[in-house]
Amino acid sequence: MCGPASWPGCWPGRVCARWRALSLVACAVLTPVVSRSVTAAARSKELAAVLRMNGVGPNVLVAQCVDRSLEMIVGMYGIVLAGGCYCPLHPDHPADRLLALLNKSKAGVLLTTTDLSSKFGKCSVPVILLDGVSESKWAGSDSKSSALVASTDWAKTSGPGDLAYVLSTSGSTGEPKLASIMHGSLCNFSRAVNKSQLVLPTDRLLQTSACS
């Protein structure tokens, strides 16, 4: 079981440490506004700092509506680093359904991209554009980015009893329902899979299920 005593080696601590250790030069991102290349790991940490500035922390939902892309990965890890709860919204859903799910989730922040932001025209929560267009919501420059990351208290993160992610289901009545998963449950599941399948650090797993 993944209890408090073993938590430092569990999700999301181990995941964050592993992510920061990865060499992601091949996944460099060119941010249009500031015209600079940064690794995906560094961009995730910048995003996490911005999320913290917007009040994200344990049990605060962050909705993300993004197509499969590097921005999707950056957003997911940024939420984990900030200690928030990942709440994916499928970009192919109609605008009215997306807005209804966003309101129902009571998310504190919405992550999306410029081309999808029009689906949330009446959105009442802060919107952060992952493709870097929203200068006021993003780091803005190398110096501002470094200062922002350096001033963030990374010790405050989520624990096993906090929300890891919230998914929407179709619901038996046709109305979408939200299903919540705690970090402790996710950690126990991951350990069970590792034990039964003998997964090693050198293995690679194919993700075929949807991220939303």
Short mmCIF file of C-alpha atoms in Angstrom, two decimals:
data_model
loop_
_atom_site.label_atom_id
_atom_site.label_comp_id
_atom_site.label_asym_id
_atom_site.label_seq_id
_atom_site.Cartn_x
_atom_site.Cartn_y
_atom_site.Cartn_z
CA MET A 1 0.00 0.00 0.00
CA CYS A 2 1.10 3.54 -0.62
CA GLY A 3 0.86 5.16 2.80
CA PRO A 4 2.17 8.50 4.05
CA ALA A 5 5.46 6.94 5.16
CA SER A 6 6.29 5.80 1.64
CA TRP A 7 4.82 8.83 -0.10
CA PRO A 8 8.11 10.59 -1.06
CA GLY A 9 8.85 7.74 -3.48
CA CYS A 10 5.32 7.62 -4.91
CA TRP A 11 3.27 9.66 -7.31
CA PRO A 12 3.62 12.54 -7.96
CA GLY A 13 7.03 12.94 -6.29
CA ARG A 14 8.74 10.17 -8.25
CA VAL A 15 7.09 11.22 -11.50
CA CYS A 16 8.20 14.83 -11.11
CA ALA A 17 11.75 13.81 -10.27
CA ARG A 18 11.85 11.44 -13.23
CA TRP A 19 10.47 14.11 -15.56
CA ARG A 20 13.06 16.67 -14.46
CA ALA A 21 15.81 14.12 -15.01
CA LEU A 22 14.82 13.33 -18.58
CA SER A 23 16.81 14.75 -21.46
CA LEU A 24 14.19 16.41 -23.64
CA VAL A 25 16.30 18.47 -25.97
CA ALA A 26 14.68 16.69 -28.92
CA CYS A 27 11.30 17.95 -27.70
CA ALA A 28 12.29 21.61 -27.62
CA VAL A 29 9.41 24.05 -27.86
CA LEU A 30 9.53 27.34 -29.74
CA THR A 31 7.36 29.86 -27.89
CA PRO A 32 6.02 32.32 -30.52
CA VAL A 33 5.76 35.36 -28.24
CA VAL A 34 9.24 35.32 -26.75
CA SER A 35 10.88 33.47 -29.66
CA ARG A 36 12.95 31.13 -27.55
CA SER A 37 13.49 27.42 -27.27
CA VAL A 38 13.08 25.68 -23.93
CA THR A 39 12.89 22.02 -23.03
CA ALA A 40 9.52 20.53 -22.28
CA ALA A 41 10.59 19.93 -18.67
CA ALA A 42 11.55 23.58 -18.16
CA ARG A 43 8.33 24.74 -19.82
CA SER A 44 6.30 22.50 -17.50
CA LYS A 45 7.99 24.02 -14.49
CA GLU A 46 7.30 27.54 -15.75
CA LEU A 47 3.66 26.58 -16.26
CA ALA A 48 3.52 25.11 -12.74
CA ALA A 49 4.79 28.39 -11.31
CA VAL A 50 2.13 30.33 -13.25
CA LEU A 51 -0.52 27.89 -12.02
CA ARG A 52 0.62 28.47 -8.44
CA MET A 53 0.25 32.21 -9.01
CA ASN A 54 -3.34 31.51 -10.09
CA GLY A 55 -4.11 29.70 -6.84
CA VAL A 56 -3.52 26.10 -7.95
CA GLY A 57 -2.53 23.65 -5.24
CA PRO A 58 -3.76 20.40 -3.69
CA ASN A 59 -7.36 19.54 -4.65
CA VAL A 60 -7.67 22.52 -6.99
CA LEU A 61 -8.89 21.29 -10.38
CA VAL A 62 -7.16 22.45 -13.54
CA ALA A 63 -9.18 21.74 -16.69
CA GLN A 64 -7.22 21.05 -19.85
CA CYS A 65 -8.65 21.06 -23.37
CA VAL A 66 -5.81 20.36 -25.81
CA ASP A 67 -5.26 18.18 -28.87
CA ARG A 68 -2.67 15.39 -28.64
CA SER A 69 0.57 17.33 -28.79
CA LEU A 70 3.61 18.37 -26.80
CA GLU A 71 1.45 21.09 -25.22
CA MET A 72 -0.79 18.36 -23.79
CA ILE A 73 2.21 16.72 -22.04
CA VAL A 74 3.53 20.07 -20.83
CA GLY A 75 0.11 20.88 -19.38
CA MET A 76 -0.26 17.51 -17.63
CA TYR A 77 3.14 17.69 -15.96
CA GLY A 78 2.72 21.36 -15.14
CA ILE A 79 -0.44 20.49 -13.21
CA VAL A 80 1.34 17.68 -11.35
CA LEU A 81 4.27 19.93 -10.46
CA ALA A 82 1.90 22.60 -9.17
CA GLY A 83 0.19 19.99 -6.97
CA GLY A 84 -3.16 20.45 -8.70
CA CYS A 85 -5.75 18.01 -10.01
CA TYR A 86 -5.84 17.14 -13.73
CA CYS A 87 -9.29 17.43 -15.33
CA PRO A 88 -9.18 16.69 -19.09
CA LEU A 89 -11.82 17.97 -21.51
CA HIS A 90 -12.02 16.33 -24.95
CA PRO A 91 -11.40 18.94 -27.67
CA ASP A 92 -13.80 17.21 -30.10
CA HIS A 93 -16.81 17.72 -27.84
CA PRO A 94 -19.31 20.49 -28.70
CA ALA A 95 -18.73 23.88 -27.10
CA ASP A 96 -21.85 23.75 -24.94
CA ARG A 97 -20.85 20.36 -23.47
CA LEU A 98 -17.31 21.56 -22.77
CA LEU A 99 -18.57 24.68 -21.04
CA ALA A 100 -21.05 22.62 -18.99
CA LEU A 101 -18.30 20.23 -17.88
CA LEU A 102 -16.01 23.11 -17.03
CA ASN A 103 -18.68 24.73 -14.86
CA LYS A 104 -19.59 21.41 -13.23
CA SER A 105 -15.98 20.64 -12.35
CA LYS A 106 -15.53 24.02 -10.64
CA ALA A 107 -12.00 24.13 -12.04
CA GLY A 108 -9.80 26.98 -10.87
CA VAL A 109 -7.94 27.38 -14.17
CA LEU A 110 -8.42 26.32 -17.80
CA LEU A 111 -5.47 25.27 -19.99
CA THR A 112 -6.11 25.29 -23.73
CA THR A 113 -4.68 26.55 -27.03
CA THR A 114 -5.54 29.49 -29.23
CA ASP A 115 -7.51 27.48 -31.79
CA LEU A 116 -9.67 25.85 -29.08
CA SER A 117 -10.15 28.89 -26.85
CA SER A 118 -13.17 30.06 -28.88
CA LYS A 119 -15.12 27.09 -27.47
CA PHE A 120 -14.94 28.73 -24.05
CA GLY A 121 -16.10 32.21 -24.96
CA LYS A 122 -18.24 32.53 -21.82
CA CYS A 123 -15.65 30.98 -19.53
CA SER A 124 -15.49 32.60 -16.07
CA VAL A 125 -12.16 31.11 -14.91
CA PRO A 126 -8.61 32.21 -15.78
CA VAL A 127 -7.50 30.84 -19.16
CA ILE A 128 -3.85 30.01 -19.90
CA LEU A 129 -2.95 29.41 -23.54
CA LEU A 130 -0.33 26.67 -23.80
CA ASP A 131 0.88 27.81 -27.22
CA GLY A 132 2.33 30.92 -25.57
CA VAL A 133 0.09 33.60 -27.09
CA SER A 134 -1.20 34.91 -23.76
CA GLU A 135 1.78 37.03 -22.74
CA SER A 136 0.06 38.29 -19.57
CA LYS A 137 -0.56 34.73 -18.37
CA TRP A 138 2.80 33.25 -19.36
CA ALA A 139 6.32 33.80 -18.09
CA GLY A 140 7.03 36.52 -20.66
CA SER A 141 10.83 36.55 -20.77
CA ASP A 142 13.85 34.54 -19.68
CA SER A 143 14.49 36.78 -16.67
CA LYS A 144 10.85 36.82 -15.54
CA SER A 145 10.62 33.07 -16.08
CA SER A 146 13.72 32.34 -13.98
CA ALA A 147 12.54 34.63 -11.18
CA LEU A 148 9.08 33.07 -11.21
CA VAL A 149 10.40 29.51 -10.93
CA ALA A 150 12.99 30.48 -8.32
CA SER A 151 10.41 32.19 -6.09
CA THR A 152 7.97 29.25 -6.11
CA ASP A 153 7.74 27.03 -3.03
CA TRP A 154 8.04 23.57 -4.59
CA ALA A 155 7.89 21.81 -1.21
CA LYS A 156 4.11 22.31 -1.11
CA THR A 157 2.67 19.50 -3.16
CA SER A 158 -0.16 16.97 -3.09
CA GLY A 159 -0.32 13.87 -0.90
CA PRO A 160 -1.93 10.42 -1.13
CA GLY A 161 -5.30 11.70 0.11
CA ASP A 162 -5.47 14.52 -2.46
CA LEU A 163 -7.10 14.43 -5.88
CA ALA A 164 -4.94 13.25 -8.77
CA TYR A 165 -7.42 13.61 -11.61
CA VAL A 166 -11.12 13.94 -12.36
CA LEU A 167 -12.66 12.38 -15.47
CA SER A 168 -16.11 12.90 -16.97
CA THR A 169 -18.34 9.94 -17.81
CA SER A 170 -21.41 9.83 -20.05
CA GLY A 171 -23.67 8.94 -17.12
CA SER A 172 -26.64 6.55 -17.23
CA THR A 173 -29.05 9.47 -17.63
CA GLY A 174 -27.12 11.07 -20.47
CA GLU A 175 -25.87 13.84 -18.21
CA PRO A 176 -22.08 13.82 -17.71
CA LYS A 177 -20.81 12.79 -14.30
CA LEU A 178 -17.41 13.34 -12.72
CA ALA A 179 -15.28 10.51 -11.32
CA SER A 180 -12.44 11.37 -8.93
CA ILE A 181 -9.20 9.44 -8.34
CA MET A 182 -6.86 10.08 -5.40
CA HIS A 183 -3.06 10.01 -5.63
CA GLY A 184 -2.90 7.12 -3.16
CA SER A 185 -5.23 4.98 -5.31
CA LEU A 186 -3.24 5.78 -8.44
CA CYS A 187 0.00 4.95 -6.65
CA ASN A 188 -1.36 1.59 -5.45
CA PHE A 189 -2.59 0.75 -8.96
CA SER A 190 0.78 1.62 -10.49
CA ARG A 191 2.62 -0.51 -7.95
CA ALA A 192 0.28 -3.45 -8.56
CA VAL A 193 0.83 -3.23 -12.33
CA ASN A 194 4.61 -2.98 -11.86
CA LYS A 195 4.58 -6.02 -9.59
CA SER A 196 2.33 -8.20 -11.75
CA GLN A 197 3.89 -7.25 -15.09
CA LEU A 198 7.48 -6.97 -13.83
CA VAL A 199 7.86 -3.51 -15.38
CA LEU A 200 11.46 -2.29 -15.36
CA PRO A 201 12.86 1.26 -15.67
CA THR A 202 14.15 0.34 -19.14
CA ASP A 203 10.70 -0.76 -20.40
CA ARG A 204 8.49 1.36 -22.63
CA LEU A 205 4.69 1.13 -22.45
CA LEU A 206 2.27 1.94 -25.28
CA GLN A 207 -0.59 4.22 -24.19
CA THR A 208 -3.57 3.46 -26.40
CA SER A 209 -6.37 4.85 -24.24
CA ALA A 210 -7.53 8.45 -24.47
CA CYS A 211 -6.09 11.02 -22.08
CA SER A 212 -9.59 12.39 -21.53
#
